[in-house]
Structures are given as structure tokens and as C-alpha cells.
Amino acid sequence: MDNNQRKLLSGPVYIDTKPNHLFSAEVAQKSHVDFNLCYHCRCCGNGCPFVEMMDFPPNSIIRLVQLGLKKEALGSSTIWICAGCHTCSMQCPMAIDMAAIMDSLRQISLEEKAKIGEPDVLAFHKEVLNSIERYGRTSKLDIMLRYKIKTRNLFSDFNVGLKMITKRKLNLIPSIIKGIEKFKELFKGKRNW
Amino acid sequence: MPNKANIDVSYFPGCSMGASGNESNASLLSFCKNIGFNLIELKDWSCCGSSSAHSVDAELAFNLATRNLAIAPSTRPLLIACPNCLLRLRQAYIKLKNDKEYLEKYEKKWGKRFEPNLEIWHFFELIDNVDFNLEKFRKLNNIKFVSYYGCMLNRPPDMRYEKNYYGFMERILSTAGGIPVRWSYASRCCGTFLAAVRPEAVTEMVNKIMKGAIDVGAECIVTACMMCHMNLEIRCTIKRPIPIFHLSELLSFMSGSPITHSSMSKHIIDPMPLLRAKGLIR
């Protein structure tokens, strides 16, 4: 648990930025989720397998959005750490689609070029999408190599990679779809990430 | 041998099945053949968008998923092997069914009408749809297993009315003489892409899962997700881990195909000692 979380659990948090009252409406419209149903029972955070890596637990993200604290919500690590496993939505008594809220917040933070809470996660997503654009399918080896080079961390996981190659679990030659030129058009004008 | 069904099914393998989960792919194909499903790979299928597309761009995610729906012939059901691909494609499908706005986008993009009759099947649903005699299956010789579903059975609220499959692997494998063991981590997420970005944290999570399985006395873990299988295998640092099987590997054996050394050699955690001890392989 890091400081932010400890603060949240121990009592009121004071964040001194100017609230943006349109933010909550923007997130609601984009995600199609009525997060004002949330009564902050914290079931989502209690079940979340990743909550220890997050700076705010999931329901606090809803609270930040409700309060219009845009900078805090968009800059949090939570929105990038969330893997969309839907454990929170399964436990939520109000069936709030937390993963959809996180998706919208990530998209807004990219559109508005906000500070990215977890640059490595974004770097990974970028490599996955680049691989899809290049081949129409993902190639794990391609993604991992490029990701490791981008994050200047080439030799971590060297053993894991080697093991996977010897077990023939990584294809050395990526499989490419036939209509790749037409397929690439899906990515046109999509470079805000 | 179970009754043969003889049904043609389109098959969407997904990117993992071709690479890290290729042993799972092979066993799924042989199992389906054994029970009489004729799998026809979807021609020129493309990536569903994975966990990344919907994270950064909703439109791109929708297009990547619907491209596959658009090329799938509506005359036969579409089998999707990977739980994550299933989620992406089915979510897009539900949007198309319920929202005119998305439907218009789809028809404009792919220049064809959406086929609401197209059935999308998960592997579980395929097995569930067949009326075969499980008692005639080959026996698993009292192998003690824990079922690991990971997040595959968790669903976003807009899919909450779909059939729930908790207990499904336990039911099938116990009919064939496996002994299901209860444990606490059946639906704990494996960490998905965080295994690449935050390996230390995921190692800790995976070790907890593995330790949980060992502590309840299981001899192996059974999973139906290639991502879970891979993360559990590559990120586990516990000294004596128990092997992890794909559900399809056990089903393929149960329905009559032999367990081969070449397919088992693709496991990073060696399952051979256990299989020998149980008399499932010579």
C-alpha cells in the first residue's frame, strides 16, 4: 500500500486543484456508465487483485471523477494498472462497469495529453497495437523485444524469453494476414496514443 | 467413445493459440475431432484487439473486433477458443444487437449487413451444447486437480444475463474420475499484460495462486485460458510447482487421443512425472 492509499483509508484527503465540473458528465457520456449509483462500499477495491499496485483504489477514482478532480483522476496509476479483469464489476452491488470507466479515463488522458501515471503500461499497449498494425495479428516476440528496447530493459526476462523460444512458445516469424494493406487503414489517423 | 455430433463450426483461434498456446490448440482440435465437430479456421482472421485496443481507442477496438464478425459466415457457429477474444467479440456483438448507432457504423465500415443469427460459442458452450456420454470417456485415474478460471468467467455488467459456467470444469473432469479440490484462487486474475510490464508484482500474485493450489493438496491445476497458463508457468518462482494443464489437453485424452511426449514437452513445468505416476502415459 502506498501513501495515497493509506491516506484514503485513514480519513479525508485534501487535494488542492480546481474542480472541473464538466468532467463527470464527460466520463459518463463516454463510458455509458452511471457511476453515481456508486455508494462507495469499496467492494471493488477489496476484490481487486491489483489494488496494491494502484495509487487510488477503484471507487476513489469514481469519487475523483464525481468531484471533478480531473488532474488527479487522469494522472493516477490506477487507470493504467487496471487490467480489465472485471472482478470489481462482479462484486459491485450496483453492477457498475468499472472497466468501462477506466477505459474512458485512459482514452481521455491520451486525447488531452495528460501526464501518464504508468508510462510503461502505455508503452506496452503501443507495441501491441503496432504489432497488430504491422501483421494484423500480435506477435509476442516482436512485442516483447520492441517493448524491452523502448523501456531500455533488454536483458530483464532474458531467461524467460529463452525458455519460451526453446519450448517453441514464441513464433520467430510472425504470421501475417492476407489483406494487410486494407487492414492498415483501420489505424489511419489513430496516433494520439 | 462419445456419440458423434458431426457439426461444422468456424474456428477463431486467436493470436495466443498459434504461438504460446500451440499445445492447447492442437489438443482442442483433436478433442473436437473426437467428438465430431469439424472446425474450419476462419479465413484470414485478425487480432481481436487484445487488452490494448480498448484501452486507448474505443473506435479502433470496435473495428478490430467487428472485422472478424464481418468475415464469419453466418451459416455456422463461430467457436472462439481464447476467453479474452471471446469477451471482445461478444461485447461488440451485443453492442451491434442493441444499439442502432453501432449497427450503422458497422454497416458503413464493412459494407455488409450485420448477421444477428451468427452464433458465437465459447469452448465451454460447445461442450455444453453436445449431448455426449461423459461416462464413456477415458478415466483420469483419480488425479487431484484444482480448476483455475482466472478472470474468464467474470463479465462486464452488460453481459450479466449470459449463462454462468462456474463449476463446469469440475463437473466434466470429475465424471471422468478426476477429483476436484476446492480452493480460494479459482477466479483470481493471473495478471494478464502486467506480467510483461510489472513482472515482480505478477510473480508475487502467481506464486500465491500456485501456493494456494499446493496447500489444498492438488496435484495439478487445470485452466481453460492460454494467457493464464502462460503467466502461471513463466512467472512462477516457487521451487516445486505443480503442473498446469489446459482443459483441452485433458479432454482430448479423455475422448480417446493419446497424451504425447511432444505436446507435453511444451510445458515449462514438466507434467511427465505426474502423468507417469497416475498411469496416464507410459
Short mmCIF file of C-alpha atoms in Angstrom, two decimals:
data_model
loop_
_atom_site.label_atom_id
_atom_site.label_comp_id
_atom_site.label_asym_id
_atom_site.label_seq_id
_atom_site.Cartn_x
_atom_site.Cartn_y
_atom_site.Cartn_z
CA MET A 1 0.00 0.00 0.00
CA ASP A 2 1.44 3.37 -0.85
CA ASN A 3 0.95 6.74 0.76
CA ASN A 4 -2.05 7.83 -1.24
CA GLN A 5 -3.94 4.70 -0.39
CA ARG A 6 -3.04 4.89 3.25
CA LYS A 7 -4.30 8.45 3.31
CA LEU A 8 -7.56 7.41 1.69
CA LEU A 9 -8.18 4.66 4.15
CA SER A 10 -7.27 6.71 7.18
CA GLY A 11 -9.54 9.68 6.64
CA PRO A 12 -10.27 12.69 4.46
CA VAL A 13 -7.82 13.64 1.72
CA TYR A 14 -7.26 17.22 0.76
CA ILE A 15 -6.38 17.78 -2.85
CA ASP A 16 -5.84 21.35 -3.85
CA THR A 17 -6.73 21.63 -7.51
CA LYS A 18 -9.64 23.45 -9.03
CA PRO A 19 -12.54 21.06 -9.69
CA ASN A 20 -13.73 20.70 -13.26
CA HIS A 21 -17.49 20.29 -13.14
CA LEU A 22 -17.87 19.14 -16.72
CA PHE A 23 -15.50 16.23 -16.22
CA SER A 24 -18.01 13.93 -14.56
CA ALA A 25 -20.50 14.41 -17.42
CA GLU A 26 -17.75 13.78 -19.97
CA VAL A 27 -16.78 10.46 -18.38
CA ALA A 28 -20.41 9.39 -18.03
CA GLN A 29 -21.10 10.15 -21.68
CA LYS A 30 -18.01 8.41 -22.94
CA SER A 31 -18.30 5.28 -20.80
CA HIS A 32 -22.12 4.95 -20.85
CA VAL A 33 -21.86 4.14 -17.15
CA ASP A 34 -23.95 5.75 -14.43
CA PHE A 35 -21.27 5.81 -11.75
CA ASN A 36 -23.41 7.96 -9.47
CA LEU A 37 -25.06 4.69 -8.45
CA CYS A 38 -21.86 4.01 -6.52
CA TYR A 39 -22.32 4.26 -2.76
CA HIS A 40 -18.65 3.64 -2.05
CA CYS A 41 -18.96 0.31 -0.29
CA ARG A 42 -15.42 -0.47 -1.53
CA CYS A 43 -16.25 -3.99 -2.64
CA CYS A 44 -14.41 -3.23 -5.89
CA GLY A 45 -11.16 -2.35 -4.15
CA ASN A 46 -11.40 -5.25 -1.72
CA GLY A 47 -11.62 -7.76 -4.50
CA CYS A 48 -9.22 -6.12 -6.93
CA PRO A 49 -6.12 -8.30 -7.39
CA PHE A 50 -4.05 -5.26 -8.40
CA VAL A 51 -5.12 -2.76 -5.76
CA GLU A 52 -1.72 -2.87 -4.08
CA MET A 53 -0.09 -1.54 -7.23
CA MET A 54 -2.59 1.31 -7.58
CA ASP A 55 -2.32 4.76 -6.07
CA PHE A 56 -6.10 5.05 -5.66
CA PRO A 57 -8.49 2.13 -5.14
CA PRO A 58 -11.16 1.88 -7.88
CA ASN A 59 -14.03 3.52 -6.01
CA SER A 60 -11.79 6.51 -5.25
CA ILE A 61 -11.39 7.01 -8.97
CA ILE A 62 -15.18 7.33 -9.17
CA ARG A 63 -15.04 9.81 -6.32
CA LEU A 64 -12.35 11.87 -8.05
CA VAL A 65 -14.49 11.97 -11.19
CA GLN A 66 -17.59 12.93 -9.22
CA LEU A 67 -15.67 15.74 -7.55
CA GLY A 68 -14.33 16.94 -10.88
CA LEU A 69 -10.71 16.35 -9.87
CA LYS A 70 -9.62 15.74 -13.42
CA LYS A 71 -5.88 16.05 -12.99
CA GLU A 72 -5.79 13.51 -10.18
CA ALA A 73 -8.05 11.02 -11.95
CA LEU A 74 -6.26 11.19 -15.30
CA GLY A 75 -2.81 11.16 -13.75
CA SER A 76 -3.43 8.21 -11.44
CA SER A 77 -1.63 4.92 -11.87
CA THR A 78 -4.91 3.08 -11.20
CA ILE A 79 -6.37 3.69 -14.64
CA TRP A 80 -3.32 2.08 -16.28
CA ILE A 81 -2.80 -0.76 -13.82
CA CYS A 82 -6.42 -1.91 -14.19
CA ALA A 83 -6.24 -4.99 -16.41
CA GLY A 84 -9.98 -5.14 -17.01
CA CYS A 85 -10.47 -8.49 -15.26
CA HIS A 86 -13.98 -7.40 -14.19
CA THR A 87 -13.57 -8.81 -10.67
CA CYS A 88 -14.84 -5.45 -9.37
CA SER A 89 -17.94 -5.41 -11.59
CA MET A 90 -18.80 -8.93 -10.44
CA GLN A 91 -18.64 -7.83 -6.82
CA CYS A 92 -20.28 -4.45 -7.27
CA PRO A 93 -23.79 -4.47 -5.73
CA MET A 94 -24.80 -1.76 -8.20
CA ALA A 95 -23.33 -3.53 -11.28
CA ILE A 96 -21.16 -0.57 -12.21
CA ASP A 97 -18.91 -1.30 -15.17
CA MET A 98 -15.63 -0.17 -13.65
CA ALA A 99 -13.54 -1.41 -16.57
CA ALA A 100 -15.52 0.81 -18.95
CA ILE A 101 -14.86 3.82 -16.71
CA MET A 102 -11.14 3.01 -16.70
CA ASP A 103 -11.16 2.67 -20.50
CA SER A 104 -12.77 6.08 -20.87
CA LEU A 105 -10.34 7.71 -18.46
CA ARG A 106 -7.36 6.26 -20.33
CA GLN A 107 -8.76 7.47 -23.62
CA ILE A 108 -9.45 10.96 -22.24
CA SER A 109 -5.97 11.19 -20.75
CA LEU A 110 -4.48 10.36 -24.15
CA GLU A 111 -6.74 12.77 -26.03
CA GLU A 112 -5.83 15.58 -23.67
CA LYS A 113 -2.17 14.60 -23.43
CA ALA A 114 -2.37 14.39 -19.66
CA LYS A 115 0.52 13.12 -17.58
CA ILE A 116 0.54 9.31 -17.86
CA GLY A 117 0.54 7.60 -14.47
CA GLU A 118 2.20 4.41 -15.77
CA PRO A 119 4.23 5.16 -18.90
CA ASP A 120 5.46 1.56 -19.14
CA VAL A 121 1.94 0.18 -19.45
CA LEU A 122 1.20 2.63 -22.24
CA ALA A 123 4.48 1.72 -23.95
CA PHE A 124 3.41 -1.91 -23.87
CA HIS A 125 -0.05 -1.17 -25.30
CA LYS A 126 1.60 0.83 -28.07
CA GLU A 127 3.82 -2.09 -29.02
CA VAL A 128 0.84 -4.47 -29.08
CA LEU A 129 -1.05 -2.12 -31.37
CA ASN A 130 1.99 -1.58 -33.58
CA SER A 131 2.28 -5.31 -33.94
CA ILE A 132 -1.40 -5.61 -34.88
CA GLU A 133 -0.97 -2.83 -37.41
CA ARG A 134 2.10 -4.47 -38.92
CA TYR A 135 0.82 -8.05 -39.16
CA GLY A 136 -2.91 -7.98 -38.42
CA ARG A 137 -2.13 -10.26 -35.51
CA THR A 138 0.03 -9.94 -32.44
CA SER A 139 3.48 -11.45 -32.35
CA LYS A 140 4.62 -11.89 -28.77
CA LEU A 141 8.32 -11.97 -29.60
CA ASP A 142 8.09 -8.81 -31.68
CA ILE A 143 6.11 -7.02 -28.96
CA MET A 144 8.42 -8.04 -26.14
CA LEU A 145 11.65 -7.21 -27.98
CA ARG A 146 10.45 -3.78 -29.01
CA TYR A 147 8.94 -3.10 -25.61
CA LYS A 148 12.18 -4.05 -23.88
CA ILE A 149 14.18 -1.83 -26.20
CA LYS A 150 11.81 1.12 -25.72
CA THR A 151 11.95 0.82 -21.95
CA ARG A 152 15.74 0.20 -22.09
CA ASN A 153 15.42 -3.01 -20.23
CA LEU A 154 16.52 -5.51 -22.84
CA PHE A 155 18.11 -8.07 -20.57
CA SER A 156 15.45 -8.45 -17.92
CA ASP A 157 13.42 -11.58 -18.57
CA PHE A 158 16.16 -12.90 -20.83
CA ASN A 159 15.83 -16.35 -19.26
CA VAL A 160 12.08 -16.40 -19.60
CA GLY A 161 12.34 -15.44 -23.25
CA LEU A 162 14.95 -18.07 -23.94
CA LYS A 163 12.87 -20.73 -22.20
CA MET A 164 9.85 -19.80 -24.29
CA ILE A 165 11.83 -19.92 -27.50
CA THR A 166 13.30 -23.34 -26.72
CA LYS A 167 9.81 -24.60 -25.87
CA ARG A 168 8.68 -23.19 -29.22
CA LYS A 169 6.17 -20.95 -27.50
CA LEU A 170 7.27 -17.85 -29.40
CA ASN A 171 6.97 -17.76 -33.14
CA LEU A 172 10.16 -16.40 -34.66
CA ILE A 173 8.34 -15.47 -37.84
CA PRO A 174 5.10 -13.59 -37.23
CA SER A 175 2.00 -14.74 -39.06
CA ILE A 176 0.62 -12.03 -41.34
CA ILE A 177 -2.95 -11.71 -42.55
CA LYS A 178 -3.61 -11.50 -46.29
CA GLY A 179 -5.48 -8.22 -46.57
CA ILE A 180 -2.87 -6.37 -44.55
CA GLU A 181 -2.80 -3.22 -46.69
CA LYS A 182 -6.53 -2.71 -46.34
CA PHE A 183 -6.33 -3.70 -42.70
CA LYS A 184 -3.83 -0.93 -42.00
CA GLU A 185 -6.48 1.64 -42.91
CA LEU A 186 -8.16 0.90 -39.58
CA PHE A 187 -5.21 2.63 -37.96
CA LYS A 188 -5.29 5.75 -40.11
CA GLY A 189 -5.45 8.94 -38.09
CA LYS A 190 -5.20 6.94 -34.89
CA ARG A 191 -1.98 8.21 -33.49
CA ASN A 192 -2.98 10.12 -30.42
CA TRP A 193 -1.53 7.28 -28.38
CA MET B 1 -16.43 -43.17 -27.26
CA PRO B 2 -18.94 -40.35 -27.12
CA ASN B 3 -21.68 -40.00 -29.69
CA LYS B 4 -20.52 -38.16 -32.76
CA ALA B 5 -22.14 -34.84 -33.47
CA ASN B 6 -20.85 -34.01 -36.99
CA ILE B 7 -21.32 -30.28 -36.98
CA ASP B 8 -19.38 -27.71 -38.98
CA VAL B 9 -18.07 -24.86 -36.86
CA SER B 10 -15.99 -21.82 -37.81
CA TYR B 11 -12.97 -21.54 -35.60
CA PHE B 12 -11.31 -18.35 -34.38
CA PRO B 13 -8.04 -19.41 -32.73
CA GLY B 14 -6.74 -16.00 -31.67
CA CYS B 15 -3.09 -14.95 -31.55
CA SER B 16 -2.10 -16.91 -28.42
CA MET B 17 -3.22 -20.24 -29.81
CA GLY B 18 -0.78 -20.06 -32.68
CA ALA B 19 2.23 -19.31 -30.52
CA SER B 20 2.43 -19.62 -26.75
CA GLY B 21 -0.62 -21.84 -26.54
CA ASN B 22 0.04 -24.08 -29.53
CA GLU B 23 -0.16 -27.27 -27.45
CA SER B 24 -3.60 -26.13 -26.36
CA ASN B 25 -4.59 -25.51 -29.96
CA ALA B 26 -3.52 -28.98 -31.04
CA SER B 27 -5.41 -30.67 -28.23
CA LEU B 28 -8.52 -28.58 -28.83
CA LEU B 29 -8.51 -29.61 -32.48
CA SER B 30 -8.08 -33.27 -31.65
CA PHE B 31 -10.79 -33.17 -28.97
CA CYS B 32 -13.26 -31.53 -31.34
CA LYS B 33 -12.45 -34.11 -33.99
CA ASN B 34 -13.02 -36.89 -31.47
CA ILE B 35 -16.48 -35.66 -30.57
CA GLY B 36 -17.40 -34.97 -34.18
CA PHE B 37 -17.02 -31.24 -34.60
CA ASN B 38 -15.47 -30.19 -37.85
CA LEU B 39 -13.53 -27.00 -37.12
CA ILE B 40 -12.99 -24.72 -40.11
CA GLU B 41 -10.50 -21.98 -39.34
CA LEU B 42 -11.94 -18.53 -40.03
CA LYS B 43 -10.23 -17.42 -43.20
CA ASP B 44 -7.82 -14.53 -42.69
CA TRP B 45 -8.93 -13.80 -39.13
CA SER B 46 -7.23 -10.90 -37.41
CA CYS B 47 -6.44 -9.93 -33.82
CA CYS B 48 -9.46 -9.08 -31.65
CA GLY B 49 -7.69 -6.00 -30.30
CA SER B 50 -6.48 -7.74 -27.14
CA SER B 51 -6.31 -5.75 -23.92
CA SER B 52 -4.63 -2.86 -25.65
CA ALA B 53 -7.01 -1.52 -28.29
CA HIS B 54 -9.91 -0.79 -25.95
CA SER B 55 -7.50 0.85 -23.53
CA VAL B 56 -6.52 3.57 -25.93
CA ASP B 57 -9.16 3.87 -28.62
CA ALA B 58 -12.79 2.74 -28.49
CA GLU B 59 -13.39 3.03 -32.23
CA LEU B 60 -10.29 1.04 -33.14
CA ALA B 61 -11.25 -1.65 -30.63
CA PHE B 62 -14.74 -1.89 -32.13
CA ASN B 63 -13.39 -2.13 -35.67
CA LEU B 64 -10.79 -4.77 -34.81
CA ALA B 65 -13.40 -6.94 -33.15
CA THR B 66 -16.12 -6.49 -35.77
CA ARG B 67 -13.79 -7.22 -38.69
CA ASN B 68 -13.86 -10.83 -37.54
CA LEU B 69 -17.63 -10.83 -37.11
CA ALA B 70 -17.96 -9.44 -40.63
CA ILE B 71 -15.90 -12.21 -42.24
CA ALA B 72 -17.55 -15.04 -40.29
CA PRO B 73 -20.15 -16.94 -42.32
CA SER B 74 -23.49 -16.80 -40.55
CA THR B 75 -24.44 -20.28 -41.65
CA ARG B 76 -22.41 -21.92 -38.92
CA PRO B 77 -21.50 -21.04 -35.35
CA LEU B 78 -18.20 -19.33 -34.58
CA LEU B 79 -16.07 -21.05 -31.94
CA ILE B 80 -13.68 -18.79 -30.07
CA ALA B 81 -11.01 -20.54 -28.07
CA CYS B 82 -9.47 -17.68 -26.12
CA PRO B 83 -11.57 -16.17 -23.30
CA ASN B 84 -10.25 -12.67 -23.94
CA CYS B 85 -11.01 -12.81 -27.66
CA LEU B 86 -14.46 -14.11 -26.79
CA LEU B 87 -15.10 -11.19 -24.47
CA ARG B 88 -14.02 -8.65 -27.11
CA LEU B 89 -16.04 -10.21 -29.92
CA ARG B 90 -19.11 -10.89 -27.87
CA GLN B 91 -19.14 -7.41 -26.40
CA ALA B 92 -19.02 -5.96 -29.90
CA TYR B 93 -21.77 -8.38 -30.94
CA ILE B 94 -24.03 -7.31 -28.06
CA LYS B 95 -23.44 -3.65 -28.94
CA LEU B 96 -24.45 -4.38 -32.53
CA LYS B 97 -27.59 -6.16 -31.44
CA ASN B 98 -28.75 -3.49 -29.04
CA ASP B 99 -27.54 -0.20 -30.42
CA LYS B 100 -28.52 1.23 -33.82
CA GLU B 101 -25.63 3.70 -33.73
CA TYR B 102 -23.08 0.90 -33.68
CA LEU B 103 -25.02 -1.03 -36.29
CA GLU B 104 -24.80 1.89 -38.72
CA LYS B 105 -21.07 2.22 -38.09
CA TYR B 106 -20.62 -1.49 -38.74
CA GLU B 107 -22.55 -1.49 -42.00
CA LYS B 108 -20.74 1.60 -43.24
CA LYS B 109 -17.35 0.20 -42.32
CA TRP B 110 -17.69 -3.34 -43.67
CA GLY B 111 -20.25 -2.69 -46.41
CA LYS B 112 -22.45 -5.59 -45.42
CA ARG B 113 -25.37 -6.27 -43.19
CA PHE B 114 -24.86 -7.50 -39.67
CA GLU B 115 -25.98 -11.08 -39.24
CA PRO B 116 -27.83 -11.31 -35.93
CA ASN B 117 -28.18 -15.06 -36.45
CA LEU B 118 -24.46 -15.66 -36.16
CA GLU B 119 -23.89 -17.73 -33.07
CA ILE B 120 -20.74 -17.15 -31.05
CA TRP B 121 -19.61 -20.08 -28.96
CA HIS B 122 -17.05 -20.33 -26.29
CA PHE B 123 -15.30 -23.67 -25.89
CA PHE B 124 -17.40 -24.30 -22.75
CA GLU B 125 -20.59 -23.66 -24.67
CA LEU B 126 -19.56 -26.03 -27.41
CA ILE B 127 -19.09 -28.83 -24.89
CA ASP B 128 -22.27 -27.82 -23.11
CA ASN B 129 -24.28 -27.94 -26.34
CA VAL B 130 -23.36 -31.53 -27.08
CA ASP B 131 -25.18 -34.37 -25.53
CA PHE B 132 -22.38 -36.89 -25.24
CA ASN B 133 -21.97 -39.65 -22.80
CA LEU B 134 -19.29 -38.50 -20.40
CA GLU B 135 -19.23 -41.84 -18.64
CA LYS B 136 -17.77 -43.44 -21.73
CA PHE B 137 -14.74 -41.20 -21.54
CA ARG B 138 -11.32 -42.50 -20.62
CA LYS B 139 -10.59 -42.14 -16.93
CA LEU B 140 -8.23 -39.69 -15.30
CA ASN B 141 -7.21 -42.15 -12.55
CA ASN B 142 -8.12 -40.05 -9.53
CA ILE B 143 -5.93 -37.14 -10.42
CA LYS B 144 -6.49 -34.39 -7.85
CA PHE B 145 -6.98 -31.07 -9.58
CA VAL B 146 -7.99 -27.50 -8.90
CA SER B 147 -9.88 -25.63 -11.62
CA TYR B 148 -8.41 -22.26 -12.37
CA TYR B 149 -10.83 -19.99 -14.21
CA GLY B 150 -8.89 -16.75 -13.72
CA CYS B 151 -10.99 -13.84 -14.90
CA MET B 152 -12.58 -15.74 -17.79
CA LEU B 153 -15.92 -16.14 -16.04
CA ASN B 154 -16.03 -12.56 -14.79
CA ARG B 155 -18.13 -10.46 -17.07
CA PRO B 156 -18.89 -6.80 -17.51
CA PRO B 157 -22.43 -5.91 -16.35
CA ASP B 158 -23.81 -5.74 -19.91
CA MET B 159 -23.12 -9.47 -20.25
CA ARG B 160 -24.57 -10.47 -16.90
CA TYR B 161 -27.51 -12.38 -18.31
CA GLU B 162 -25.33 -14.89 -20.12
CA LYS B 163 -25.05 -18.38 -18.75
CA ASN B 164 -22.61 -18.81 -15.91
CA TYR B 165 -20.07 -21.62 -16.04
CA TYR B 166 -18.67 -21.78 -12.53
CA GLY B 167 -18.08 -25.42 -11.62
CA PHE B 168 -18.07 -26.51 -15.25
CA MET B 169 -14.53 -27.90 -15.37
CA GLU B 170 -15.06 -29.64 -12.03
CA ARG B 171 -18.21 -31.31 -13.33
CA ILE B 172 -16.68 -32.58 -16.55
CA LEU B 173 -13.38 -33.77 -15.14
CA SER B 174 -14.95 -35.41 -12.10
CA THR B 175 -17.24 -37.50 -14.30
CA ALA B 176 -14.07 -38.92 -15.81
CA GLY B 177 -12.58 -39.79 -12.47
CA GLY B 178 -10.70 -36.63 -11.59
CA ILE B 179 -11.01 -35.41 -8.02
CA PRO B 180 -11.81 -31.70 -7.79
CA VAL B 181 -10.31 -29.88 -4.84
CA ARG B 182 -11.80 -26.65 -3.52
CA TRP B 183 -9.51 -23.67 -3.22
CA SER B 184 -9.54 -19.92 -2.87
CA TYR B 185 -7.95 -18.79 -6.10
CA ALA B 186 -10.28 -20.25 -8.73
CA SER B 187 -11.20 -16.88 -10.15
CA ARG B 188 -8.21 -14.75 -9.22
CA CYS B 189 -6.83 -12.88 -12.23
CA CYS B 190 -3.40 -14.04 -13.42
CA GLY B 191 -2.18 -10.51 -14.15
CA THR B 192 -2.56 -10.60 -17.96
CA PHE B 193 -0.33 -7.99 -19.63
CA LEU B 194 1.05 -6.83 -16.29
CA ALA B 195 3.23 -9.95 -16.42
CA ALA B 196 5.22 -8.10 -19.08
CA VAL B 197 5.16 -4.66 -17.51
CA ARG B 198 5.31 -5.46 -13.80
CA PRO B 199 6.93 -8.90 -13.61
CA GLU B 200 7.86 -8.68 -9.90
CA ALA B 201 4.31 -7.90 -8.81
CA VAL B 202 2.81 -10.59 -11.04
CA THR B 203 5.36 -13.14 -9.81
CA GLU B 204 4.10 -12.49 -6.31
CA MET B 205 0.48 -12.95 -7.41
CA VAL B 206 1.21 -16.08 -9.39
CA ASN B 207 3.17 -17.61 -6.53
CA LYS B 208 0.20 -17.02 -4.24
CA ILE B 209 -2.04 -18.86 -6.71
CA MET B 210 0.41 -21.74 -7.07
CA LYS B 211 0.93 -21.98 -3.33
CA GLY B 212 -2.83 -21.93 -2.83
CA ALA B 213 -3.16 -24.94 -5.11
CA ILE B 214 -0.33 -26.85 -3.43
CA ASP B 215 -1.67 -26.08 0.04
CA VAL B 216 -5.04 -27.70 -0.61
CA GLY B 217 -3.32 -30.84 -1.84
CA ALA B 218 -3.92 -30.54 -5.57
CA GLU B 219 -1.65 -32.45 -7.93
CA CYS B 220 -2.27 -30.19 -10.89
CA ILE B 221 -4.02 -27.03 -11.98
CA VAL B 222 -6.45 -27.08 -14.90
CA THR B 223 -7.14 -23.92 -16.86
CA ALA B 224 -9.07 -23.03 -19.99
CA CYS B 225 -7.19 -19.82 -20.77
CA MET B 226 -3.87 -19.68 -22.63
CA MET B 227 -2.90 -16.41 -21.01
CA CYS B 228 -3.44 -17.82 -17.50
CA HIS B 229 -1.46 -20.90 -18.45
CA MET B 230 1.45 -18.89 -19.77
CA ASN B 231 1.59 -16.43 -16.88
CA LEU B 232 1.39 -19.19 -14.31
CA GLU B 233 4.16 -21.12 -16.00
CA ILE B 234 6.62 -18.36 -16.81
CA ARG B 235 6.16 -16.22 -13.71
CA CYS B 236 6.03 -18.86 -11.01
CA THR B 237 9.21 -18.95 -8.94
CA ILE B 238 8.12 -21.48 -6.31
CA LYS B 239 10.62 -24.34 -6.01
CA ARG B 240 8.38 -27.34 -6.69
CA PRO B 241 5.43 -26.12 -8.70
CA ILE B 242 2.65 -28.47 -9.75
CA PRO B 243 1.93 -28.86 -13.49
CA ILE B 244 -0.75 -26.84 -15.23
CA PHE B 245 -2.90 -28.47 -17.89
CA HIS B 246 -5.09 -26.90 -20.50
CA LEU B 247 -8.63 -28.20 -20.15
CA SER B 248 -8.48 -29.23 -23.79
CA GLU B 249 -5.43 -31.43 -23.16
CA LEU B 250 -7.30 -33.49 -20.59
CA LEU B 251 -10.46 -33.57 -22.72
CA SER B 252 -8.52 -34.70 -25.74
CA PHE B 253 -7.05 -37.55 -23.70
CA MET B 254 -10.42 -38.42 -22.18
CA SER B 255 -12.06 -38.58 -25.58
CA GLY B 256 -9.52 -41.01 -26.98
CA SER B 257 -6.37 -39.24 -28.19
CA PRO B 258 -3.12 -40.28 -26.54
CA ILE B 259 -1.02 -37.85 -24.49
CA THR B 260 2.16 -37.39 -26.48
CA HIS B 261 5.64 -36.54 -25.26
CA SER B 262 6.00 -33.88 -27.92
CA SER B 263 2.97 -31.94 -26.74
CA MET B 264 3.84 -32.31 -23.06
CA SER B 265 7.40 -31.15 -23.73
CA LYS B 266 5.99 -27.71 -24.50
CA HIS B 267 5.08 -27.25 -20.86
CA ILE B 268 7.62 -25.27 -18.88
CA ILE B 269 6.55 -27.03 -15.67
CA ASP B 270 7.12 -30.67 -16.60
CA PRO B 271 3.90 -32.70 -16.26
CA MET B 272 5.52 -36.04 -17.15
CA PRO B 273 6.31 -37.28 -13.61
CA LEU B 274 2.70 -36.74 -12.55
CA LEU B 275 1.28 -38.37 -15.68
CA ARG B 276 3.55 -41.38 -15.20
CA ALA B 277 2.66 -41.67 -11.52
CA LYS B 278 -1.02 -41.66 -12.45
CA GLY B 279 -0.53 -44.20 -15.20
CA LEU B 280 -1.87 -41.85 -17.86
CA ILE B 281 1.24 -42.19 -20.00
CA ARG B 282 3.81 -44.91 -20.37
#
